[in-house]
CSV table of C-alpha atoms and ligand atoms in Angstrom, one decimal:
chain,number,residue,atom,x,y,z
H,1,MET,CA,186.4,-167.5,11.9
H,2,LEU,CA,186.4,-166.3,15.5
H,3,ASP,CA,185.0,-162.9,14.4
H,4,VAL,CA,182.0,-164.7,12.8
H,5,VAL,CA,181.4,-166.8,16.0
H,6,VAL,CA,181.6,-163.7,18.2
H,7,SER,CA,179.2,-161.8,15.8
H,8,VAL,CA,176.7,-164.6,15.9
H,9,LEU,CA,176.9,-164.7,19.7
H,10,VAL,CA,176.4,-161.0,20.0
H,11,VAL,CA,173.4,-161.0,17.6
H,12,SER,CA,171.9,-164.0,19.5
H,13,LEU,CA,172.3,-162.2,22.8
H,14,ILE,CA,170.7,-159.0,21.5
H,15,ALA,CA,167.8,-161.0,20.0
H,16,GLY,CA,167.3,-162.8,23.3
H,17,ALA,CA,167.3,-159.6,25.3
H,18,LEU,CA,164.8,-158.0,22.8
H,19,ALA,CA,162.5,-161.1,23.1
H,20,LEU,CA,162.7,-160.8,26.9
H,21,ILE,CA,161.7,-157.2,26.8
H,22,LEU,CA,158.8,-158.0,24.5
H,23,VAL,CA,157.6,-160.8,26.8
H,24,ILE,CA,157.8,-158.5,29.8
H,25,SER,CA,156.0,-155.7,28.1
H,26,GLU,CA,153.2,-158.2,27.1
H,27,GLY,CA,152.8,-158.8,30.8
H,28,VAL,CA,153.5,-162.5,30.5
H,29,ILE,CA,156.0,-162.5,33.4
H,30,GLN,CA,155.0,-159.1,35.0
H,31,ASN,CA,155.3,-159.0,38.7
H,32,TYR,CA,153.0,-156.4,40.2
H,33,GLY,CA,153.8,-157.4,43.8
H,34,GLN,CA,151.2,-157.0,46.5
H,35,CYS,CA,148.2,-154.7,45.8
H,36,LYS,CA,145.6,-153.3,48.1
H,37,ILE,CA,141.8,-153.5,47.2
H,38,THR,CA,139.7,-151.1,49.2
H,39,ILE,CA,136.0,-152.0,49.3
H,40,ASN,CA,133.3,-149.4,50.1
H,41,ALA,CA,136.0,-147.3,51.8
H,42,LYS,CA,135.9,-149.7,54.8
H,43,LYS,CA,137.4,-153.0,54.0
H,44,GLU,CA,140.9,-153.5,52.8
H,45,LEU,CA,142.3,-156.7,51.2
H,46,THR,CA,145.9,-157.4,50.3
H,47,VAL,CA,146.2,-159.5,47.1
H,48,GLU,CA,149.0,-160.7,44.8
H,49,GLY,CA,148.8,-158.3,41.7
H,50,GLY,CA,148.3,-159.5,38.2
H,51,ARG,CA,145.0,-161.4,38.5
H,52,PRO,CA,141.5,-160.3,37.4
H,53,LEU,CA,139.7,-158.4,40.1
H,54,LEU,CA,136.8,-160.9,40.1
H,55,PHE,CA,139.2,-163.8,41.0
H,56,SER,CA,141.3,-161.7,43.5
H,57,LEU,CA,138.0,-160.9,45.3
H,58,LYS,CA,136.9,-164.6,45.2
H,59,GLU,CA,140.2,-165.7,46.8
H,60,GLN,CA,139.4,-163.4,49.6
H,61,LYS,CA,135.8,-164.8,49.9
H,62,ILE,CA,134.1,-161.8,48.3
H,63,PHE,CA,131.9,-163.3,45.6
H,64,LEU,CA,130.6,-161.0,42.9
H,65,PRO,CA,127.9,-162.6,40.7
H,66,SER,CA,129.2,-163.9,37.4
H,67,ALA,CA,127.1,-166.1,35.1
H,68,CYS,CA,129.9,-167.2,32.8
H,69,GLY,CA,132.6,-167.7,35.5
H,70,GLY,CA,134.9,-164.9,34.3
H,71,LYS,CA,135.0,-165.5,30.5
H,72,GLY,CA,133.9,-162.0,29.8
H,73,THR,CA,130.7,-163.2,27.9
H,74,CYS,CA,127.9,-162.5,30.4
H,75,GLY,CA,128.5,-159.0,31.6
H,76,VAL,CA,127.1,-159.8,35.1
H,77,CYS,CA,130.2,-159.2,37.2
H,78,LYS,CA,129.9,-155.4,37.2
H,79,CYS,CA,131.2,-153.2,40.0
H,80,LYS,CA,132.0,-149.6,40.4
H,81,VAL,CA,135.8,-148.8,40.4
H,82,LEU,CA,136.6,-145.6,42.2
H,83,SER,CA,140.3,-145.6,41.3
H,84,GLY,CA,143.2,-147.8,40.1
H,85,ALA,CA,141.5,-149.7,37.2
H,86,GLY,CA,143.2,-148.1,34.2
H,87,VAL,CA,141.3,-147.4,31.0
H,88,LEU,CA,138.1,-149.1,29.9
H,89,LEU,CA,138.9,-152.1,27.7
H,90,PRO,CA,137.2,-153.0,24.4
H,91,THR,CA,136.1,-156.3,25.9
H,92,GLU,CA,134.0,-154.4,28.5
H,93,THR,CA,132.3,-151.8,26.3
H,94,PRO,CA,129.6,-154.1,24.8
H,95,PHE,CA,128.3,-154.8,28.3
H,96,LEU,CA,128.3,-151.2,29.6
H,97,ASP,CA,125.9,-148.5,28.5
H,98,ALA,CA,126.9,-144.8,28.3
H,99,LYS,CA,125.7,-144.0,31.9
H,100,GLU,CA,127.6,-147.0,33.4
H,101,GLN,CA,130.8,-146.0,31.5
H,102,LYS,CA,130.4,-142.5,32.9
H,103,ASP,CA,129.9,-143.9,36.4
H,104,ASN,CA,133.1,-146.0,36.2
H,105,ILE,CA,131.2,-149.3,36.2
H,106,ARG,CA,133.6,-152.0,35.1
H,107,LEU,CA,133.6,-155.7,34.4
H,108,SER,CA,135.5,-157.2,37.3
H,109,CYS,CA,136.6,-160.2,35.2
H,110,GLN,CA,138.4,-157.9,32.7
H,111,VAL,CA,140.0,-155.5,35.1
H,112,LYS,CA,143.4,-156.7,36.3
H,113,VAL,CA,144.7,-155.7,39.7
H,114,LYS,CA,148.0,-154.1,38.8
H,115,ASN,CA,148.2,-151.6,41.6
H,116,ASP,CA,146.1,-150.4,44.6
H,117,ILE,CA,142.4,-150.2,43.6
H,118,ALA,CA,139.3,-148.9,45.3
H,119,ILE,CA,135.8,-150.3,44.5
H,120,GLN,CA,132.2,-150.0,45.6
H,121,ILE,CA,129.9,-153.0,45.8
H,122,PRO,CA,126.4,-153.5,47.2
H,123,ASP,CA,126.7,-154.4,51.0
H,124,ALA,CA,124.5,-157.5,50.3
H,125,LEU,CA,127.4,-159.1,48.4
H,126,PHE,CA,129.3,-159.5,51.7
H,127,ALA,CA,126.6,-162.0,52.7
H,128,ILE,CA,127.4,-164.3,49.8
H,129,ARG,CA,129.1,-167.5,51.0
H,130,GLN,CA,130.9,-170.5,49.6
H,131,TYR,CA,129.2,-173.8,50.5
H,132,GLN,CA,130.4,-177.4,50.4
H,133,ALA,CA,127.5,-179.5,49.5
H,134,THR,CA,126.7,-183.2,48.7
H,135,LEU,CA,124.6,-184.4,45.8
H,136,ALA,CA,121.7,-186.1,47.7
H,137,ALA,CA,119.4,-186.9,44.8
H,138,ALA,CA,119.0,-186.5,41.0
H,139,GLU,CA,115.8,-187.1,39.1
H,140,ASP,CA,115.0,-187.1,35.4
H,141,LEU,CA,112.2,-184.5,34.7
H,142,THR,CA,112.3,-184.9,30.9
H,143,TYR,CA,114.6,-186.4,28.3
H,144,ASP,CA,116.9,-183.4,28.7
H,145,MET,CA,116.1,-182.0,32.2
H,146,LYS,CA,117.1,-183.1,35.6
H,147,ARG,CA,116.4,-181.9,39.2
H,148,PHE,CA,119.4,-182.1,41.4
H,149,ARG,CA,119.1,-181.9,45.2
H,150,PHE,CA,122.1,-180.8,47.2
H,151,GLU,CA,122.5,-181.1,50.9
H,152,LEU,CA,124.5,-178.2,52.3
H,153,ASN,CA,127.4,-179.3,54.6
H,154,GLU,CA,129.6,-176.3,55.4
H,155,PRO,CA,127.9,-173.9,56.1
H,156,SER,CA,124.9,-176.2,56.6
H,157,THR,CA,122.2,-173.7,56.0
H,158,MET,CA,121.4,-171.0,53.4
H,159,ASP,CA,119.0,-168.2,53.6
H,160,PHE,CA,117.7,-167.2,50.2
H,161,VAL,CA,114.8,-165.3,48.6
H,162,ALA,CA,112.7,-167.3,46.2
H,163,GLY,CA,113.9,-166.3,42.7
H,164,GLN,CA,117.6,-166.1,43.5
H,165,TYR,CA,120.4,-168.3,42.1
H,166,VAL,CA,123.6,-170.0,43.0
H,167,GLN,CA,126.7,-170.7,41.1
H,168,ILE,CA,128.2,-174.2,41.0
H,169,THR,CA,131.8,-174.9,40.4
H,170,CYS,CA,132.4,-177.5,37.7
H,171,PRO,CA,135.8,-179.1,38.3
H,172,PRO,CA,138.1,-180.2,35.4
H,173,TYR,CA,136.6,-183.6,34.7
H,174,LYS,CA,138.2,-184.6,31.4
H,175,LYS,CA,141.2,-183.6,29.4
H,176,GLY,CA,141.1,-180.0,28.2
H,177,VAL,CA,138.4,-178.8,30.5
H,178,GLU,CA,139.3,-176.1,33.1
H,179,GLU,CA,137.4,-175.3,36.2
H,180,VAL,CA,134.4,-173.1,35.4
H,181,SER,CA,131.4,-171.9,37.3
H,182,ARG,CA,127.8,-171.6,36.1
H,183,ALA,CA,124.6,-170.0,37.5
H,184,TYR,CA,121.5,-172.0,38.3
H,185,SER,CA,118.3,-170.7,39.8
H,186,ILE,CA,117.2,-172.2,43.1
H,187,ALA,CA,114.1,-174.3,42.6
H,188,SER,CA,113.5,-175.3,46.2
H,189,ASP,CA,111.4,-174.1,49.1
H,190,PRO,CA,113.1,-171.1,50.7
H,191,ARG,CA,112.0,-172.5,54.1
H,192,ASP,CA,114.1,-175.6,53.4
H,193,HIS,CA,117.4,-174.0,54.5
H,194,ARG,CA,119.5,-177.2,54.5
H,195,PHE,CA,119.0,-178.2,50.8
H,196,VAL,CA,119.2,-176.5,47.4
H,197,GLU,CA,117.4,-177.9,44.4
H,198,LEU,CA,118.3,-177.0,40.8
H,199,ILE,CA,116.5,-177.8,37.6
H,200,VAL,CA,119.0,-178.1,34.8
H,201,ARG,CA,118.6,-178.5,31.1
H,202,ARG,CA,121.4,-180.4,29.3
H,203,VAL,CA,123.1,-178.2,26.7
H,204,PRO,CA,124.7,-180.4,24.0
H,205,ASN,CA,128.5,-180.3,24.6
H,206,GLY,CA,128.0,-177.7,27.4
H,207,ILE,CA,130.9,-177.9,29.9
H,208,CYS,CA,129.0,-177.8,33.1
H,209,THR,CA,125.8,-179.6,32.1
H,210,THR,CA,127.8,-182.5,30.6
H,211,TRP,CA,129.5,-182.8,34.0
H,212,MET,CA,126.3,-182.6,35.9
H,213,PHE,CA,124.4,-185.1,33.8
H,214,ASP,CA,127.2,-187.6,32.9
H,215,TYR,CA,129.9,-187.4,35.7
H,216,LEU,CA,128.3,-186.1,38.9
H,217,LYS,CA,127.2,-189.0,41.1
H,218,ILE,CA,125.0,-189.2,44.3
H,219,GLY,CA,127.3,-188.6,47.3
H,220,ASP,CA,129.8,-186.4,45.3
H,221,LYS,CA,130.9,-183.2,47.0
H,222,VAL,CA,130.4,-179.9,45.1
H,223,CYS,CA,131.1,-176.2,45.7
H,224,LEU,CA,128.3,-173.7,45.5
H,225,THR,CA,128.3,-169.9,46.1
H,226,GLY,CA,125.4,-167.7,46.6
H,227,PRO,CA,122.7,-166.7,46.9
H,228,TYR,CA,122.8,-164.1,44.1
H,229,GLY,CA,120.4,-162.0,42.2
H,230,ASP,CA,117.4,-159.8,42.8
H,231,PHE,CA,114.8,-161.6,40.7
H,232,LYS,CA,111.9,-162.1,43.1
H,233,MET,CA,108.2,-161.6,43.5
H,234,SER,CA,107.3,-157.9,44.2
H,235,ASP,CA,105.5,-157.1,47.4
H,236,THR,CA,102.4,-155.5,45.7
H,237,GLN,CA,99.1,-157.3,45.2
H,238,ALA,CA,99.1,-156.8,41.4
H,239,PRO,CA,98.1,-159.9,39.4
H,240,MET,CA,101.2,-161.7,37.9
H,241,ILE,CA,101.9,-163.4,34.7
H,242,PHE,CA,104.9,-165.9,34.7
H,243,ILE,CA,106.4,-167.1,31.4
H,244,ALA,CA,109.1,-169.7,31.3
H,245,GLY,CA,109.7,-173.0,29.5
H,246,GLY,CA,112.2,-175.7,30.3
H,247,SER,CA,114.6,-175.1,33.1
H,248,GLY,CA,113.3,-171.5,33.2
H,249,MET,CA,110.7,-172.8,35.5
H,250,ALA,CA,113.2,-173.2,38.4
H,251,PRO,CA,112.8,-169.8,40.1
H,252,PHE,CA,109.0,-170.1,39.7
H,253,VAL,CA,108.8,-173.3,41.6
H,254,SER,CA,110.6,-171.6,44.5
H,255,ILE,CA,108.3,-168.6,44.2
H,256,LEU,CA,105.2,-170.8,44.3
H,257,HIS,CA,106.6,-172.5,47.4
H,258,HIS,CA,107.0,-169.1,48.9
H,259,MET,CA,103.4,-168.1,48.0
H,260,ARG,CA,102.1,-171.3,49.6
H,261,ASN,CA,104.2,-170.8,52.7
H,262,THR,CA,102.8,-167.3,53.1
H,263,GLY,CA,99.2,-168.2,52.3
H,264,SER,CA,99.2,-165.9,49.3
H,265,ALA,CA,95.9,-165.5,47.4
H,266,ARG,CA,97.5,-163.2,44.8
H,267,ARG,CA,96.6,-164.0,41.2
H,268,ALA,CA,99.4,-165.6,39.2
H,269,GLU,CA,99.0,-167.3,35.8
H,270,TYR,CA,102.0,-169.4,34.7
H,271,PHE,CA,102.3,-169.9,31.0
H,272,PHE,CA,104.8,-172.8,30.4
H,273,GLY,CA,106.0,-173.1,26.8
H,274,GLY,CA,107.3,-176.3,25.3
H,275,ASN,CA,108.0,-177.4,21.8
H,276,ALA,CA,106.5,-180.8,22.2
H,277,VAL,CA,104.5,-182.7,24.9
H,278,ARG,CA,107.8,-184.4,25.9
H,279,ASP,CA,109.1,-181.0,27.1
H,280,LEU,CA,106.4,-180.7,29.8
H,281,CYS,CA,107.2,-181.6,33.3
H,282,LEU,CA,106.3,-181.2,37.0
H,283,ASP,CA,102.6,-181.4,36.2
H,284,GLU,CA,101.8,-183.1,39.5
H,285,GLN,CA,103.7,-180.4,41.5
H,286,MET,CA,101.9,-177.7,39.5
H,287,ALA,CA,98.6,-179.3,40.1
H,288,GLY,CA,99.4,-179.3,43.9
H,289,PHE,CA,100.2,-175.6,43.8
H,290,GLN,CA,97.0,-175.0,41.9
H,291,LYS,CA,95.0,-176.9,44.6
H,292,ASN,CA,96.7,-175.0,47.5
H,293,LEU,CA,96.9,-171.5,46.0
H,294,ALA,CA,93.6,-169.8,45.4
H,295,GLY,CA,94.9,-167.4,42.8
H,296,PHE,CA,97.3,-169.7,40.8
H,297,LYS,CA,96.7,-171.2,37.4
H,298,PHE,CA,99.2,-173.3,35.4
H,299,ILE,CA,98.8,-173.1,31.6
H,300,PRO,CA,101.1,-175.4,29.6
H,301,VAL,CA,101.3,-174.5,26.0
H,302,VAL,CA,102.7,-176.9,23.4
H,303,ALA,CA,104.0,-175.4,20.1
H,304,ARG,CA,103.9,-178.6,18.0
H,305,PRO,CA,101.9,-181.4,19.5
H,306,GLN,CA,101.9,-184.7,17.6
H,307,PRO,CA,98.5,-186.4,16.8
H,308,GLN,CA,99.6,-189.4,19.0
H,309,ASP,CA,100.1,-187.1,22.0
H,310,ASN,CA,96.3,-186.5,22.1
H,311,TRP,CA,97.1,-183.1,23.6
H,312,GLN,CA,94.0,-181.3,24.9
H,313,GLY,CA,95.7,-178.1,26.1
H,314,GLN,CA,96.7,-174.8,24.4
H,315,THR,CA,98.9,-174.9,21.3
H,316,GLY,CA,101.2,-172.5,19.5
H,317,LEU,CA,103.8,-170.1,20.9
H,318,VAL,CA,103.5,-169.2,24.5
H,319,THR,CA,103.3,-165.5,23.6
H,320,GLU,CA,100.3,-166.3,21.3
H,321,ALA,CA,98.6,-167.9,24.3
H,322,VAL,CA,99.2,-164.8,26.4
H,323,ARG,CA,97.7,-162.7,23.6
H,324,ARG,CA,94.7,-164.9,23.3
H,325,SER,CA,94.1,-164.6,27.1
H,326,PHE,CA,94.5,-160.9,27.7
H,327,LYS,CA,93.5,-157.6,26.0
H,328,ASP,CA,95.0,-155.2,28.5
H,329,LEU,CA,97.8,-155.9,30.9
H,330,SER,CA,98.2,-152.4,32.3
H,331,GLY,CA,97.5,-153.5,35.8
H,332,HIS,CA,99.6,-156.7,35.7
H,333,GLU,CA,103.2,-157.5,36.5
H,334,GLY,CA,105.2,-159.8,34.2
H,335,TYR,CA,107.9,-162.3,35.3
H,336,LEU,CA,110.1,-164.0,32.7
H,337,CYS,CA,112.9,-166.5,32.9
H,338,GLY,CA,114.9,-168.3,30.2
H,339,SER,CA,116.7,-167.6,27.0
H,340,PRO,CA,117.3,-164.0,25.8
H,341,GLY,CA,115.1,-164.7,22.7
H,342,MET,CA,112.1,-165.8,24.8
H,343,ILE,CA,112.5,-162.9,27.1
H,344,ASP,CA,112.7,-160.4,24.3
H,345,ALA,CA,109.6,-161.9,22.5
H,346,SER,CA,107.6,-162.0,25.7
H,347,THR,CA,108.6,-158.4,26.6
H,348,ARG,CA,107.3,-157.2,23.2
H,349,VAL,CA,104.0,-158.8,23.8
H,350,PHE,CA,103.7,-157.5,27.4
H,351,LEU,CA,104.4,-153.9,26.1
H,352,GLU,CA,101.9,-154.3,23.2
H,353,LEU,CA,99.3,-155.2,25.8
H,354,LYS,CA,100.2,-152.1,27.8
H,355,MET,CA,102.1,-153.6,30.7
H,356,PRO,CA,104.4,-150.9,32.0
H,357,GLN,CA,108.0,-151.5,31.2
H,358,ASP,CA,109.0,-151.2,34.9
H,359,LYS,CA,106.6,-154.0,35.8
H,360,ILE,CA,108.4,-156.5,33.7
H,361,TYR,CA,110.9,-158.5,35.7
H,362,TYR,CA,113.2,-161.1,34.2
H,363,ASP,CA,116.2,-163.4,34.7
H,364,LYS,CA,118.1,-164.0,31.5
H,365,PHE,CA,119.8,-167.4,31.3
H,366,ALA,CA,122.8,-166.0,29.3
J,401,FAD,C1,121.1,-166.0,36.4
J,401,FAD,C2,121.1,-167.3,35.6
J,401,FAD,C3,120.4,-168.4,36.0
J,401,FAD,C4,120.4,-169.6,35.3
J,401,FAD,N1,119.6,-170.6,35.8
J,401,FAD,C5,119.6,-171.8,35.1
J,401,FAD,C6,118.7,-172.8,35.5
J,401,FAD,O1,118.0,-172.7,36.5
J,401,FAD,N2,118.8,-174.0,34.8
J,401,FAD,C7,119.5,-174.1,33.6
J,401,FAD,O2,119.5,-175.2,33.0
J,401,FAD,N3,120.3,-173.1,33.2
J,401,FAD,C8,120.4,-171.9,33.9
J,401,FAD,N4,121.2,-170.9,33.5
J,401,FAD,C9,122.1,-171.2,32.3
J,401,FAD,C10,123.5,-171.9,32.9
J,401,FAD,O3,124.1,-170.9,33.7
J,401,FAD,C11,124.4,-172.3,31.8
J,401,FAD,O4,124.7,-171.2,30.9
J,401,FAD,C12,123.9,-173.5,31.0
J,401,FAD,O5,123.6,-174.6,31.8
J,401,FAD,C13,125.0,-173.9,30.0
J,401,FAD,O6,126.2,-174.2,30.7
J,401,FAD,P1,127.3,-175.2,30.1
J,401,FAD,O7,128.6,-175.0,30.8
J,401,FAD,O8,126.8,-176.6,30.1
J,401,FAD,O9,127.4,-174.8,28.6
J,401,FAD,P2,128.6,-173.9,28.0
J,401,FAD,O10,129.8,-174.8,27.9
J,401,FAD,O11,128.7,-172.6,28.7
J,401,FAD,O12,128.0,-173.6,26.5
J,401,FAD,C14,128.2,-174.5,25.5
J,401,FAD,C15,127.6,-173.9,24.2
J,401,FAD,O13,126.2,-173.9,24.2
J,401,FAD,C16,125.7,-172.6,24.1
J,401,FAD,N5,124.7,-172.5,25.1
J,401,FAD,C17,124.8,-172.1,26.4
J,401,FAD,N6,123.6,-172.1,27.0
J,401,FAD,C18,122.7,-172.6,26.1
J,401,FAD,C19,121.3,-172.9,26.2
J,401,FAD,N7,120.6,-172.7,27.3
J,401,FAD,N8,120.7,-173.4,25.1
J,401,FAD,C20,121.4,-173.6,23.9
J,401,FAD,N9,122.8,-173.3,23.8
J,401,FAD,C21,123.4,-172.8,24.9
J,401,FAD,C22,126.9,-171.6,24.4
J,401,FAD,O14,126.7,-170.4,23.7
J,401,FAD,C23,128.0,-172.5,23.9
J,401,FAD,O15,128.2,-172.3,22.6
J,401,FAD,C24,121.2,-169.7,34.2
J,401,FAD,C25,122.0,-168.6,33.7
J,401,FAD,C26,121.9,-167.4,34.4
J,401,FAD,C27,122.7,-166.3,33.9
């Protein structure tokens, strides 16, 4: 009997030890100790190993842009890793073309800091800050779009270029929701350094937009980082075509403020696409820009107006409206903002109308 008990005990001990080895080899309780991150061969950070590079940098107040907040679905948080990142992971390859892979570009949300690591990032990223802000106002623009106005508290001002975006941290607000961050283009006047306005479209069951629409209240504190991105008006005098529907209009509102601030007479035609008349918004603000900017024209296009709407404007797809208006866009620049589908369809039309590929600028909301 004792023999049997001893055998069972020995077998259990061996099984336990094997399980522990397995768990350790899976990295569940790996301890990598302290690791050094060297940035641009001039700045050194010491971090606790084992966390994704994106988050280790964030803890040290270096904010790489990331549209999905580290889920590995947007491919935005790229950075060049000079050493120490290990092999390229299958989760990274869909986002990196052959040249980027050859140049050791990696997705910082997928690379874990397991040892000393050396990276290179654009110097401009050192200027990105984390801001404490207060929701000062929220206004319905349509049935599914709101404009949020945040007052910056600490730091109390932000310098940004019209077209850039911020990331907002959405806290856990109901069971099962973890902290996430999402990107939103700044829709306010770049001269207005103390406030940041965002135009947000509700995504059904979306984590961050549900919080912003249903939980965030006037006076609540939020955390923003930014400004990010290089979507902006070029400094040429070429005529411009803007295409964006819904919340894609956010960066264009900021760009139009900038044009007004600088007294720009540059030609800009803004084709705003909506499915129905109820998708249109900011018509008064657009009329104001039209009055103050000699070269600006706002062209709302409604895909399916209802008879009771008594819609007098353009109808059909926004890309069809562009086709109707232009035969040759070889001297124009194109600016697009919104869903990947809209951007791809508009790009095809621009190229058909002979706009050079390198004159098409876009910000994909994905
Ligand atoms: C650079 C950049 C700038 C952006 N600027 C703006 C902006 O100014 N205004 C704005 O409203 N949004 C903007 N976005 C999109 C925004 O970051 C979020 O992706 C969006 O608000 C959804 O977040 P969520 O957490 O509510 O939804 P999630 O919880 O992330 O998504 C929920 C589900 O909805 C799907 N989904 C995500 N987005 C959409 C969508 N737009 N339409 C339909 N389904 C969707 C997802 O695939 C997922 O299945 C921007 C994105 C980028 C990358």
